[in-house]
Structures are given as structure tokens and as C-alpha cells.
Amino acid sequence: MTFDLQYTCADCEARAGVLTTDHGAIETPIFMPVGTVGSVKAVHMHELEEDIRAQIILGNTYHLYLRPGLDVLRRAGGLHRFNSWERPLLTDSGGFQVFSLAENRKITEEGVTFRSHIDGSKHLFSPESVMDIQRVIGADIIMAFDECCPGDADHDYARRSMLLTGRWLERCLKRMAETEPLYGHEQQLFPIVQGCVYPDLRRRSAEMVAAVGAAGNAIGGLAVGEPTDKMYEMIELTNTILPKDRPRYLMGVGTPINILEAIARGVDMFDCIMPTRNGRNGQLFTWHGTINIRNAKWADDYSPLDPEGTSYVDSRYSKAYLHHLIHTQELLGLQIASIHNLAFYLDLVRQAREHIRQGDYRSWKTAMVRQLDNRL
Ligand code: GUN
């Protein structure tokens, strides 16, 4: 895996580059659609490739381990073959889902025991088992097993949690060194910086992560209930320590504005369920702000869904039609909204990249943030 940093801004930390994996290249900054159980909800692979122009998608270790399970994934030849996505894949480690979804979880030095949210069955995730599972899934980029502590954790809890994540990272690295990829393509482990909203903890965690010299690094534990300003402050601080010549991935963030602000602070990769989940609830993201397509004001609006949108749904369907589909809970409505929103998120990062290349990212970002903040 290589990262070729091509452009850097003179008046902010924004950068544009190309991350190359065995399944192809990714132009950064990039947004990665979330495909939790191996499918980006309501969207075909063909649409991801041709309409949304996604370059990399995500899968979740926690979900894929529970269903379809490792035997199926192994026999299928890994997730790429199972779901027929031939471009790069990244899997999250379960270090977030186990804390947000699983029941009766218990954290020890060894790992986390939990009960499945599906059938209540009992499981243990350890740094070693999570590396083994991610070997079977076979993503190009795999994430370290971490504890994502809540945004309102006190300093003592956040410190112990960050240190535990650091010890787990050492065990992840050891396991990766002892094992081989199963399907002939390279897999790279990205460590995750934690430390909640405490600058001293973030600094220490970022130093531990930077010392590993990984192919890329992630910032976790943000957008979990802390104020937005704190989130930006932590990103800024962390990126003064993480190596400049490796991609930086901000996990689980965020709104279009969050993404533009994080790019200005040196982040290269993003994922978030917002475009798909909010889309299924009728929230559409556009260059002029967000639309709640459920509102009565759209019932009689026969103009195109989004005249500035680049996917075919934007010109083919009207606002009134999508209003009707969402109200009648038609499956097609979920599909149209998801395709529109994902295409918008990919346009957003594509435009960001273009402005970084042109050298006017900072002023463009300031104007866009004002525009995106509207509710239409
Ligand atoms: N997704 C969003 N935040 C996090 C995090 O802190 N850790 C992991 N593993 N995944 C995340």
C-alpha cells in the first residue's frame, strides 16, 4: 500500500493524495459509504460504481462475524468475492459496534465479552480474535481493536481506556505479524487514536500510534456526544502528531460541514451512516442545505430532485415523486434517497479535492460551510 501526497494547501492543513491498494487506487480526500453487513443499504454495487462513483466501501467486523459468520465468508473466498465489490474495502474492528450495540458487555485486559444483539449468544472479542476475523473477511484496510469511550467520560476513565487501547494495539500488531493474508492481496492495519476530549491523552495516544509507523492512521472516539468545537480541536491537535506522509482517517464523521472542516485540518478519509440512514428518513443533503422531503411543501414540487446533483436519480425523479414514495414507505424511495445522498457526499469530497489542487480550498470551504448550513 502506498500513499502519494500530491497537493497541500498553503493556508490550511488540507491535502490531496492517492492511496493505492491491491484492489485499486483511492483519491483522497475520500468518503467511504458504510456497508455494515456487506451491503450498502438499498444500493446496488453497480450504482456505487457507476452513479455514486465510490472508490472504497466499509464493512463491520462485529456484524459480519455474527452474520453470515466466518465459515461462509471463508468458503466464499472473502468479502470481496462474497458481495462482488472488486474495489478497495475497509473493515472496522468491532471496537465501536461492540460498545454501541452488544448487550452485557464486560471489558477486561483480555478483551470484551458480550452478548449478540441478534440472539443473545455470548462471545469474546480480543485483539487477536479481531485480527483473525478481519483476515477471514479480507478487507484491504483493517482497523485495530480499540475501546471507543463516551464523549462525556471523565479524565481517569478516558486515560485508562486510552492506555488499554494502546496495549491492545501492540497485541494487534503482533498477531498481524504472525499471520498472513488469506486471499493473496495485501492487508494493512490502521491504528486508532483515542483519548476522548483531553488534550494530554490525545497527544499521548497519537504519539503511541505515530511510533508504530503504520500505512495509515485513524482518529476515533469523536462525534460521540462531545461539543463540535472540541471535536475540531482534537482533530487539529492529533494531526500535529500523526505523520504527514500517511493517510488519516476520521472514524464515523459526519455532516458535510464536519467533513469540510476536518479536511481543512488535515483529514483524508471519512465514513458515516448519515447519508444512508438519514436518507432513508427523508433527509437529503444538497449544496444549498438539507431538505426534509417528508415536509408538505414538497408534495407539489415537480422540479428535479437536485438540479446540481450528479447522479441519475437527481434529474430523473422529482421532489414530489420522492415525497410520495417516502410517505408511502416504498422501497424505491429508500433507494433514491440513498443514491442521491451518497452521490452528494462523493461530490463533496471530489470538489474539495479539486479546490485543494487549485489552491483555494480554504476560501471555498468558508463559502460552502455557510451555504450547507441552510434548511430548505
Ligand atoms: N467508528 C466511529 N468511531 C469509532 C472508534 O472510535 N473506534 C472504532 N473502532 N470505530 C469507530
mmCIF file of C-alpha atoms and ligand atoms in Angstrom:
data_model
loop_
_atom_site.group_PDB
_atom_site.id
_atom_site.type_symbol
_atom_site.label_atom_id
_atom_site.label_comp_id
_atom_site.label_asym_id
_atom_site.label_seq_id
_atom_site.Cartn_x
_atom_site.Cartn_y
_atom_site.Cartn_z
ATOM 1 C CA MET A 1 0.000 0.000 0.000
ATOM 2 C CA THR A 2 1.372 3.412 -0.923
ATOM 3 C CA PHE A 3 0.210 6.960 -0.254
ATOM 4 C CA ASP A 4 1.272 9.614 -2.700
ATOM 5 C CA LEU A 5 0.607 13.085 -1.319
ATOM 6 C CA GLN A 6 0.065 15.284 -4.399
ATOM 7 C CA TYR A 7 -1.154 18.680 -3.213
ATOM 8 C CA THR A 8 -1.022 20.524 0.110
ATOM 9 C CA CYS A 9 -2.691 23.840 0.897
ATOM 10 C CA ALA A 10 -0.568 26.848 1.784
ATOM 11 C CA ASP A 11 -3.106 28.422 4.152
ATOM 12 C CA CYS A 12 -4.594 25.351 5.896
ATOM 13 C CA GLU A 13 -3.768 21.686 6.536
ATOM 14 C CA ALA A 14 -5.864 20.287 3.646
ATOM 15 C CA ARG A 15 -4.117 17.790 1.376
ATOM 16 C CA ALA A 16 -4.943 15.652 -1.635
ATOM 17 C CA GLY A 17 -3.306 12.363 -2.477
ATOM 18 C CA VAL A 18 -3.682 8.859 -3.889
ATOM 19 C CA LEU A 19 -3.783 5.764 -1.699
ATOM 20 C CA THR A 20 -3.036 2.642 -3.714
ATOM 21 C CA THR A 21 -4.179 -0.832 -2.627
ATOM 22 C CA ASP A 22 -4.120 -4.191 -4.386
ATOM 23 C CA HIS A 23 -7.771 -3.556 -5.313
ATOM 24 C CA GLY A 24 -7.059 -0.184 -6.892
ATOM 25 C CA ALA A 25 -6.396 3.450 -6.113
ATOM 26 C CA ILE A 26 -8.343 5.818 -3.878
ATOM 27 C CA GLU A 27 -8.172 9.565 -4.451
ATOM 28 C CA THR A 28 -8.162 11.478 -1.182
ATOM 29 C CA PRO A 29 -9.914 13.214 0.455
ATOM 30 C CA ILE A 30 -12.459 10.414 0.187
ATOM 31 C CA PHE A 31 -15.795 9.446 1.703
ATOM 32 C CA MET A 32 -16.416 5.718 2.228
ATOM 33 C CA PRO A 33 -20.049 4.512 2.111
ATOM 34 C CA VAL A 34 -20.901 2.199 5.005
ATOM 35 C CA GLY A 35 -21.808 -1.379 4.091
ATOM 36 C CA THR A 36 -22.276 -2.795 7.575
ATOM 37 C CA VAL A 37 -23.235 -6.389 6.774
ATOM 38 C CA GLY A 38 -21.550 -6.386 3.366
ATOM 39 C CA SER A 39 -24.206 -4.298 1.629
ATOM 40 C CA VAL A 40 -24.595 -0.526 1.446
ATOM 41 C CA LYS A 41 -28.266 -0.467 2.429
ATOM 42 C CA ALA A 42 -30.655 -0.099 -0.541
ATOM 43 C CA VAL A 43 -27.841 0.438 -3.084
ATOM 44 C CA HIS A 44 -26.538 -1.949 -5.745
ATOM 45 C CA MET A 45 -22.812 -2.353 -6.399
ATOM 46 C CA HIS A 46 -23.445 -1.173 -9.963
ATOM 47 C CA GLU A 47 -24.899 2.090 -8.607
ATOM 48 C CA LEU A 48 -21.987 2.514 -6.195
ATOM 49 C CA GLU A 49 -19.579 2.105 -9.095
ATOM 50 C CA GLU A 50 -21.315 3.997 -11.887
ATOM 51 C CA ASP A 51 -23.602 6.599 -10.295
ATOM 52 C CA ILE A 52 -22.062 7.298 -6.896
ATOM 53 C CA ARG A 53 -18.509 6.612 -8.067
ATOM 54 C CA ALA A 54 -17.475 5.225 -4.686
ATOM 55 C CA GLN A 55 -13.823 4.212 -4.558
ATOM 56 C CA ILE A 56 -13.843 2.263 -1.283
ATOM 57 C CA ILE A 57 -16.609 0.964 0.996
ATOM 58 C CA LEU A 58 -16.738 -0.225 4.600
ATOM 59 C CA GLY A 59 -17.779 -3.431 6.296
ATOM 60 C CA ASN A 60 -18.166 -4.150 10.008
ATOM 61 C CA THR A 61 -16.348 -6.973 11.776
ATOM 62 C CA TYR A 62 -18.969 -7.193 14.525
ATOM 63 C CA HIS A 63 -21.896 -7.647 12.127
ATOM 64 C CA LEU A 64 -20.124 -9.892 9.605
ATOM 65 C CA TYR A 65 -18.793 -12.156 12.365
ATOM 66 C CA LEU A 66 -22.328 -12.647 13.718
ATOM 67 C CA ARG A 67 -23.927 -12.992 10.267
ATOM 68 C CA PRO A 68 -23.151 -14.608 7.833
ATOM 69 C CA GLY A 69 -20.287 -15.802 10.068
ATOM 70 C CA LEU A 70 -16.728 -16.816 9.325
ATOM 71 C CA ASP A 71 -17.426 -20.203 7.710
ATOM 72 C CA VAL A 72 -19.482 -18.638 4.938
ATOM 73 C CA LEU A 73 -17.022 -15.793 4.413
ATOM 74 C CA ARG A 74 -14.088 -18.220 4.242
ATOM 75 C CA ARG A 75 -15.858 -20.525 1.792
ATOM 76 C CA ALA A 76 -16.919 -17.541 -0.328
ATOM 77 C CA GLY A 77 -13.269 -16.511 -0.599
ATOM 78 C CA GLY A 78 -13.600 -13.330 1.478
ATOM 79 C CA LEU A 79 -15.956 -10.383 1.411
ATOM 80 C CA HIS A 80 -14.800 -9.032 -1.957
ATOM 81 C CA ARG A 81 -15.935 -12.234 -3.620
ATOM 82 C CA PHE A 82 -18.995 -12.700 -1.422
ATOM 83 C CA ASN A 83 -20.536 -9.302 -2.200
ATOM 84 C CA SER A 84 -18.833 -8.836 -5.608
ATOM 85 C CA TRP A 85 -17.195 -5.495 -4.730
ATOM 86 C CA GLU A 86 -13.884 -5.502 -6.558
ATOM 87 C CA ARG A 87 -12.592 -2.128 -5.379
ATOM 88 C CA PRO A 88 -10.897 -1.421 -2.034
ATOM 89 C CA LEU A 89 -12.613 -2.430 1.197
ATOM 90 C CA LEU A 90 -12.062 -1.365 4.801
ATOM 91 C CA THR A 91 -13.405 -3.146 7.863
ATOM 92 C CA ASP A 92 -13.956 -1.551 11.243
ATOM 93 C CA SER A 93 -12.780 -3.759 14.084
ATOM 94 C CA GLY A 94 -15.925 -4.049 16.155
ATOM 95 C CA GLY A 95 -14.307 -1.767 18.730
ATOM 96 C CA PHE A 96 -17.198 0.647 18.229
ATOM 97 C CA GLN A 97 -20.172 -1.626 17.493
ATOM 98 C CA VAL A 98 -19.483 -3.861 20.466
ATOM 99 C CA PHE A 99 -19.894 -0.781 22.659
ATOM 100 C CA SER A 100 -22.902 0.692 20.885
ATOM 101 C CA LEU A 101 -24.875 -2.471 20.023
ATOM 102 C CA ALA A 102 -23.893 -5.510 22.046
ATOM 103 C CA GLU A 103 -25.513 -6.350 25.368
ATOM 104 C CA ASN A 104 -24.000 -7.280 28.759
ATOM 105 C CA ARG A 105 -20.531 -6.358 27.628
ATOM 106 C CA LYS A 106 -17.646 -6.698 30.011
ATOM 107 C CA ILE A 107 -14.232 -5.191 29.316
ATOM 108 C CA THR A 108 -11.126 -6.874 30.686
ATOM 109 C CA GLU A 109 -7.448 -6.768 29.806
ATOM 110 C CA GLU A 110 -8.048 -9.831 27.629
ATOM 111 C CA GLY A 111 -10.790 -8.208 25.528
ATOM 112 C CA VAL A 112 -14.557 -7.730 25.578
ATOM 113 C CA THR A 113 -17.166 -10.375 26.323
ATOM 114 C CA PHE A 114 -20.615 -9.516 25.040
ATOM 115 C CA ARG A 115 -23.962 -10.904 24.056
ATOM 116 C CA SER A 116 -25.080 -10.645 20.444
ATOM 117 C CA HIS A 117 -27.818 -8.049 19.831
ATOM 118 C CA ILE A 118 -29.397 -10.614 17.487
ATOM 119 C CA ASP A 119 -29.809 -13.795 19.538
ATOM 120 C CA GLY A 120 -28.185 -13.086 22.914
ATOM 121 C CA SER A 121 -25.360 -15.606 22.307
ATOM 122 C CA LYS A 122 -22.134 -14.966 24.210
ATOM 123 C CA HIS A 123 -18.821 -14.045 22.510
ATOM 124 C CA LEU A 124 -15.318 -12.774 23.248
ATOM 125 C CA PHE A 125 -13.554 -10.215 21.082
ATOM 126 C CA SER A 126 -9.845 -9.879 21.789
ATOM 127 C CA PRO A 127 -7.210 -8.021 19.752
ATOM 128 C CA GLU A 128 -6.064 -11.424 18.434
ATOM 129 C CA SER A 129 -9.514 -12.763 17.524
ATOM 130 C CA VAL A 130 -10.478 -9.494 15.826
ATOM 131 C CA MET A 131 -7.316 -9.631 13.659
ATOM 132 C CA ASP A 132 -8.108 -13.253 12.767
ATOM 133 C CA ILE A 133 -11.702 -12.339 11.857
ATOM 134 C CA GLN A 134 -10.529 -9.451 9.690
ATOM 135 C CA ARG A 135 -8.099 -11.821 7.933
ATOM 136 C CA VAL A 136 -11.094 -14.018 7.037
ATOM 137 C CA ILE A 137 -13.188 -11.047 5.857
ATOM 138 C CA GLY A 138 -10.193 -9.961 3.771
ATOM 139 C CA ALA A 139 -10.514 -6.154 3.582
ATOM 140 C CA ASP A 140 -7.575 -4.145 2.210
ATOM 141 C CA ILE A 141 -7.545 -1.887 5.267
ATOM 142 C CA ILE A 142 -8.337 -3.344 8.671
ATOM 143 C CA MET A 143 -8.736 -1.483 11.933
ATOM 144 C CA ALA A 144 -7.120 -2.059 15.314
ATOM 145 C CA PHE A 145 -9.312 -3.267 18.173
ATOM 146 C CA ASP A 146 -9.972 -0.274 20.419
ATOM 147 C CA GLU A 147 -12.274 0.982 23.121
ATOM 148 C CA CYS A 148 -14.255 4.000 21.965
ATOM 149 C CA CYS A 149 -15.077 5.737 25.234
ATOM 150 C CA PRO A 150 -18.123 8.032 25.532
ATOM 151 C CA GLY A 151 -17.719 11.775 24.831
ATOM 152 C CA ASP A 152 -18.575 12.634 28.448
ATOM 153 C CA ALA A 153 -16.129 10.192 30.123
ATOM 154 C CA ASP A 154 -14.053 11.664 32.955
ATOM 155 C CA HIS A 155 -10.291 12.032 32.637
ATOM 156 C CA ASP A 156 -9.499 8.981 34.741
ATOM 157 C CA TYR A 157 -11.761 6.668 32.731
ATOM 158 C CA ALA A 158 -10.567 8.134 29.417
ATOM 159 C CA ARG A 159 -6.923 7.693 30.463
ATOM 160 C CA ARG A 160 -7.328 4.039 31.430
ATOM 161 C CA SER A 161 -9.327 3.360 28.281
ATOM 162 C CA MET A 162 -6.726 5.034 26.037
ATOM 163 C CA LEU A 163 -3.901 3.061 27.673
ATOM 164 C CA LEU A 164 -5.837 -0.198 27.268
ATOM 165 C CA THR A 165 -6.354 0.655 23.575
ATOM 166 C CA GLY A 166 -2.574 1.195 23.359
ATOM 167 C CA ARG A 167 -1.843 -2.254 24.855
ATOM 168 C CA TRP A 168 -4.424 -3.833 22.568
ATOM 169 C CA LEU A 169 -2.691 -2.158 19.607
ATOM 170 C CA GLU A 170 0.579 -3.916 20.479
ATOM 171 C CA ARG A 171 -1.288 -7.243 20.515
ATOM 172 C CA CYS A 172 -2.987 -6.457 17.172
ATOM 173 C CA LEU A 173 0.405 -5.705 15.602
ATOM 174 C CA LYS A 174 1.907 -8.910 16.981
ATOM 175 C CA ARG A 175 -0.972 -11.004 15.631
ATOM 176 C CA MET A 176 -0.738 -9.344 12.224
ATOM 177 C CA ALA A 177 2.998 -10.113 12.104
ATOM 178 C CA GLU A 178 2.301 -13.769 12.962
ATOM 179 C CA THR A 179 -0.417 -14.278 10.326
ATOM 180 C CA GLU A 180 -0.732 -13.979 6.557
ATOM 181 C CA PRO A 181 -3.460 -12.635 4.288
ATOM 182 C CA LEU A 182 -5.715 -15.499 3.130
ATOM 183 C CA TYR A 183 -6.619 -14.355 -0.366
ATOM 184 C CA GLY A 184 -3.353 -13.178 -1.937
ATOM 185 C CA HIS A 185 -3.850 -9.419 -1.552
ATOM 186 C CA GLU A 186 -2.185 -7.167 0.977
ATOM 187 C CA GLN A 187 -3.960 -6.100 4.186
ATOM 188 C CA GLN A 188 -2.776 -3.103 6.196
ATOM 189 C CA LEU A 189 -3.649 -2.389 9.819
ATOM 190 C CA PHE A 190 -4.580 1.185 10.756
ATOM 191 C CA PRO A 191 -4.152 2.007 14.482
ATOM 192 C CA ILE A 192 -6.715 4.298 16.157
ATOM 193 C CA VAL A 193 -6.012 7.357 18.307
ATOM 194 C CA GLN A 194 -8.291 7.648 21.363
ATOM 195 C CA GLY A 195 -8.200 9.947 24.403
ATOM 196 C CA CYS A 196 -11.670 11.477 24.466
ATOM 197 C CA VAL A 197 -11.653 15.311 24.704
ATOM 198 C CA TYR A 198 -8.488 15.545 26.814
ATOM 199 C CA PRO A 199 -5.502 17.111 25.010
ATOM 200 C CA ASP A 200 -2.863 15.336 27.150
ATOM 201 C CA LEU A 201 -4.481 11.935 26.433
ATOM 202 C CA ARG A 202 -4.934 12.618 22.714
ATOM 203 C CA ARG A 203 -1.293 13.695 22.489
ATOM 204 C CA ARG A 204 -0.053 10.569 24.238
ATOM 205 C CA SER A 205 -2.271 8.283 22.169
ATOM 206 C CA ALA A 206 -1.226 9.976 18.910
ATOM 207 C CA GLU A 207 2.441 9.589 19.863
ATOM 208 C CA MET A 208 1.961 5.875 20.521
ATOM 209 C CA VAL A 209 0.169 5.478 17.191
ATOM 210 C CA ALA A 210 2.732 7.523 15.250
ATOM 211 C CA ALA A 211 5.552 5.386 16.691
ATOM 212 C CA VAL A 212 4.065 2.277 15.057
ATOM 213 C CA GLY A 213 4.783 3.586 11.543
ATOM 214 C CA ALA A 214 1.585 2.095 10.075
ATOM 215 C CA ALA A 215 0.493 2.563 6.445
ATOM 216 C CA GLY A 216 -2.314 4.825 7.691
ATOM 217 C CA ASN A 217 -3.752 6.073 10.966
ATOM 218 C CA ALA A 218 -7.217 6.716 12.336
ATOM 219 C CA ILE A 219 -8.777 9.147 14.770
ATOM 220 C CA GLY A 220 -11.546 7.544 16.812
ATOM 221 C CA GLY A 221 -13.692 8.444 19.783
ATOM 222 C CA LEU A 222 -15.111 11.603 18.207
ATOM 223 C CA ALA A 223 -18.690 12.615 17.314
ATOM 224 C CA VAL A 224 -19.781 10.598 20.343
ATOM 225 C CA GLY A 225 -21.528 13.383 22.246
ATOM 226 C CA GLU A 226 -18.758 15.974 22.728
ATOM 227 C CA PRO A 227 -19.235 19.596 21.540
ATOM 228 C CA THR A 228 -18.314 20.132 17.867
ATOM 229 C CA ASP A 229 -15.605 22.677 18.743
ATOM 230 C CA LYS A 230 -13.919 20.075 20.959
ATOM 231 C CA MET A 231 -14.012 17.601 18.097
ATOM 232 C CA TYR A 232 -12.256 20.085 15.772
ATOM 233 C CA GLU A 233 -9.733 20.929 18.497
ATOM 234 C CA MET A 234 -8.898 17.225 18.997
ATOM 235 C CA ILE A 235 -8.521 16.640 15.237
ATOM 236 C CA GLU A 236 -6.183 19.623 14.946
ATOM 237 C CA LEU A 237 -4.070 18.503 17.879
ATOM 238 C CA THR A 238 -3.897 14.863 16.774
ATOM 239 C CA ASN A 239 -2.837 15.853 13.258
ATOM 240 C CA THR A 240 0.127 17.854 14.576
ATOM 241 C CA ILE A 241 1.489 14.464 15.742
ATOM 242 C CA LEU A 242 0.326 11.884 13.163
ATOM 243 C CA PRO A 243 2.797 11.538 10.257
ATOM 244 C CA LYS A 244 2.022 13.793 7.309
ATOM 245 C CA ASP A 245 3.011 11.221 4.710
ATOM 246 C CA ARG A 246 0.357 8.663 5.717
ATOM 247 C CA PRO A 247 -3.420 8.879 5.235
ATOM 248 C CA ARG A 248 -5.508 9.960 8.220
ATOM 249 C CA TYR A 249 -8.975 8.509 8.704
ATOM 250 C CA LEU A 250 -11.574 10.226 10.926
ATOM 251 C CA MET A 251 -13.964 7.488 12.007
ATOM 252 C CA GLY A 252 -17.739 7.917 11.892
ATOM 253 C CA VAL A 253 -17.813 11.620 10.934
ATOM 254 C CA GLY A 254 -20.055 13.312 9.884
ATOM 255 C CA THR A 255 -22.174 16.082 8.370
ATOM 256 C CA PRO A 256 -20.990 17.708 5.125
ATOM 257 C CA ILE A 257 -19.801 20.692 7.203
ATOM 258 C CA ASN A 258 -17.878 18.422 9.626
ATOM 259 C CA ILE A 259 -16.168 16.799 6.646
ATOM 260 C CA LEU A 260 -15.086 20.100 5.064
ATOM 261 C CA GLU A 261 -13.806 21.375 8.439
ATOM 262 C CA ALA A 262 -11.891 18.148 9.083
ATOM 263 C CA ILE A 263 -10.324 18.244 5.595
ATOM 264 C CA ALA A 264 -9.092 21.777 6.416
ATOM 265 C CA ARG A 265 -7.438 20.226 9.492
ATOM 266 C CA GLY A 266 -5.601 17.517 7.542
ATOM 267 C CA VAL A 267 -8.003 14.539 7.426
ATOM 268 C CA ASP A 268 -8.058 12.362 4.281
ATOM 269 C CA MET A 269 -10.690 9.642 4.813
ATOM 270 C CA PHE A 270 -14.230 9.579 6.223
ATOM 271 C CA ASP A 271 -17.132 7.217 6.782
ATOM 272 C CA CYS A 272 -20.568 7.875 8.236
ATOM 273 C CA ILE A 273 -24.000 6.304 8.199
ATOM 274 C CA MET A 274 -25.614 9.732 7.835
ATOM 275 C CA PRO A 275 -26.150 9.823 4.042
ATOM 276 C CA THR A 276 -27.796 6.401 4.040
ATOM 277 C CA ARG A 277 -29.629 6.384 7.395
ATOM 278 C CA ASN A 278 -30.822 9.997 7.216
ATOM 279 C CA GLY A 279 -31.706 9.473 3.559
ATOM 280 C CA ARG A 280 -33.991 6.590 4.475
ATOM 281 C CA ASN A 281 -35.734 9.006 6.870
ATOM 282 C CA GLY A 282 -36.231 11.592 4.118
ATOM 283 C CA GLN A 283 -33.298 13.942 4.791
ATOM 284 C CA LEU A 284 -31.499 14.962 1.594
ATOM 285 C CA PHE A 285 -28.149 16.759 1.504
ATOM 286 C CA THR A 286 -27.616 19.379 -1.214
ATOM 287 C CA TRP A 287 -25.130 22.187 -1.961
ATOM 288 C CA HIS A 288 -27.715 24.673 -0.644
ATOM 289 C CA GLY A 289 -28.511 22.892 2.615
ATOM 290 C CA THR A 290 -30.640 19.978 3.774
ATOM 291 C CA ILE A 291 -34.149 19.136 2.621
ATOM 292 C CA ASN A 292 -36.683 17.135 4.618
ATOM 293 C CA ILE A 293 -38.523 15.602 1.696
ATOM 294 C CA ARG A 294 -41.344 14.475 4.016
ATOM 295 C CA ASN A 295 -42.457 18.098 4.503
ATOM 296 C CA ALA A 296 -45.778 19.032 2.869
ATOM 297 C CA LYS A 297 -44.075 21.850 0.935
ATOM 298 C CA TRP A 298 -42.524 19.287 -1.431
ATOM 299 C CA ALA A 299 -45.774 17.400 -2.209
ATOM 300 C CA ASP A 300 -46.493 19.580 -5.242
ATOM 301 C CA ASP A 301 -42.945 20.397 -6.377
ATOM 302 C CA TYR A 302 -42.291 18.747 -9.729
ATOM 303 C CA SER A 303 -38.787 20.178 -10.151
ATOM 304 C CA PRO A 304 -35.853 17.724 -10.335
ATOM 305 C CA LEU A 305 -34.724 16.212 -7.059
ATOM 306 C CA ASP A 306 -31.443 18.133 -7.210
ATOM 307 C CA PRO A 307 -30.584 20.185 -10.316
ATOM 308 C CA GLU A 308 -26.925 20.302 -9.191
ATOM 309 C CA GLY A 309 -26.756 16.613 -8.295
ATOM 310 C CA THR A 310 -24.597 14.368 -10.475
ATOM 311 C CA SER A 311 -26.388 11.034 -10.105
ATOM 312 C CA TYR A 312 -29.132 9.961 -12.483
ATOM 313 C CA VAL A 313 -31.801 9.998 -9.743
ATOM 314 C CA ASP A 314 -31.264 13.762 -9.358
ATOM 315 C CA SER A 315 -32.535 14.634 -12.816
ATOM 316 C CA ARG A 316 -34.785 11.666 -13.460
ATOM 317 C CA TYR A 317 -37.117 11.991 -10.432
ATOM 318 C CA SER A 318 -38.941 14.984 -8.943
ATOM 319 C CA LYS A 319 -39.168 16.149 -5.351
ATOM 320 C CA ALA A 320 -42.927 15.494 -5.376
ATOM 321 C CA TYR A 321 -42.355 11.900 -6.503
ATOM 322 C CA LEU A 322 -39.787 11.178 -3.772
ATOM 323 C CA HIS A 323 -42.088 12.872 -1.216
ATOM 324 C CA HIS A 324 -44.810 10.451 -2.287
ATOM 325 C CA LEU A 325 -42.506 7.389 -2.174
ATOM 326 C CA ILE A 326 -41.155 8.206 1.285
ATOM 327 C CA HIS A 327 -44.661 8.835 2.618
ATOM 328 C CA THR A 328 -45.941 5.545 1.241
ATOM 329 C CA GLN A 329 -42.823 3.754 2.560
ATOM 330 C CA GLU A 330 -41.992 2.457 -0.902
ATOM 331 C CA LEU A 331 -38.656 0.657 -1.163
ATOM 332 C CA LEU A 332 -37.829 2.745 -4.241
ATOM 333 C CA GLY A 333 -37.926 5.868 -2.072
ATOM 334 C CA LEU A 334 -35.203 4.471 0.190
ATOM 335 C CA GLN A 335 -33.119 3.637 -2.867
ATOM 336 C CA ILE A 336 -33.462 7.063 -4.490
ATOM 337 C CA ALA A 337 -32.698 8.948 -1.265
ATOM 338 C CA SER A 338 -29.653 6.758 -0.519
ATOM 339 C CA ILE A 339 -28.223 7.123 -4.026
ATOM 340 C CA HIS A 340 -28.775 10.878 -4.010
ATOM 341 C CA ASN A 341 -27.109 11.378 -0.612
ATOM 342 C CA LEU A 342 -24.133 9.107 -1.282
ATOM 343 C CA ALA A 343 -23.563 10.746 -4.677
ATOM 344 C CA PHE A 344 -23.671 14.125 -2.914
ATOM 345 C CA TYR A 345 -21.089 13.042 -0.308
ATOM 346 C CA LEU A 346 -18.789 11.754 -3.057
ATOM 347 C CA ASP A 347 -19.262 15.028 -4.984
ATOM 348 C CA LEU A 348 -18.436 16.964 -1.839
ATOM 349 C CA VAL A 349 -15.046 15.272 -1.399
ATOM 350 C CA ARG A 350 -14.363 15.394 -5.158
ATOM 351 C CA GLN A 351 -14.975 19.152 -5.174
ATOM 352 C CA ALA A 352 -12.841 19.513 -2.045
ATOM 353 C CA ARG A 353 -10.023 17.685 -3.800
ATOM 354 C CA GLU A 354 -10.340 19.929 -6.862
ATOM 355 C CA HIS A 355 -10.124 23.079 -4.725
ATOM 356 C CA ILE A 356 -7.104 21.720 -2.856
ATOM 357 C CA ARG A 357 -5.489 21.136 -6.244
ATOM 358 C CA GLN A 358 -6.361 24.690 -7.351
ATOM 359 C CA GLY A 359 -5.033 26.135 -4.088
ATOM 360 C CA ASP A 360 -8.243 27.909 -2.962
ATOM 361 C CA TYR A 361 -9.656 25.256 -0.607
ATOM 362 C CA ARG A 362 -9.786 27.455 2.478
ATOM 363 C CA SER A 363 -11.867 30.265 0.952
ATOM 364 C CA TRP A 364 -14.078 27.797 -0.928
ATOM 365 C CA LYS A 365 -14.681 25.868 2.308
ATOM 366 C CA THR A 366 -15.703 29.038 4.172
ATOM 367 C CA ALA A 367 -18.279 29.892 1.492
ATOM 368 C CA MET A 368 -19.588 26.305 1.330
ATOM 369 C CA VAL A 369 -19.978 25.948 5.085
ATOM 370 C CA ARG A 370 -22.276 28.986 5.067
ATOM 371 C CA GLN A 371 -24.297 27.537 2.198
ATOM 372 C CA LEU A 372 -24.553 23.992 3.574
ATOM 373 C CA ASP A 373 -25.873 25.236 6.908
ATOM 374 C CA ASN A 374 -29.339 26.037 5.490
ATOM 375 C CA ARG A 375 -32.538 24.069 5.911
ATOM 376 C CA LEU A 376 -34.604 24.276 2.748
HETATM 377 N N1 GUN B 1 -16.347 4.368 14.444
HETATM 378 C C1 GUN B 1 -16.586 5.622 14.895
HETATM 379 N N2 GUN B 1 -15.784 5.917 15.938
HETATM 380 C C2 GUN B 1 -15.015 4.820 16.154
HETATM 381 C C3 GUN B 1 -13.990 4.492 17.114
HETATM 382 O O1 GUN B 1 -13.619 5.286 17.976
HETATM 383 N N3 GUN B 1 -13.452 3.246 17.022
HETATM 384 C C4 GUN B 1 -13.836 2.346 16.065
HETATM 385 N N4 GUN B 1 -13.258 1.146 16.034
HETATM 386 N N5 GUN B 1 -14.791 2.626 15.170
HETATM 387 C C5 GUN B 1 -15.365 3.850 15.213
#
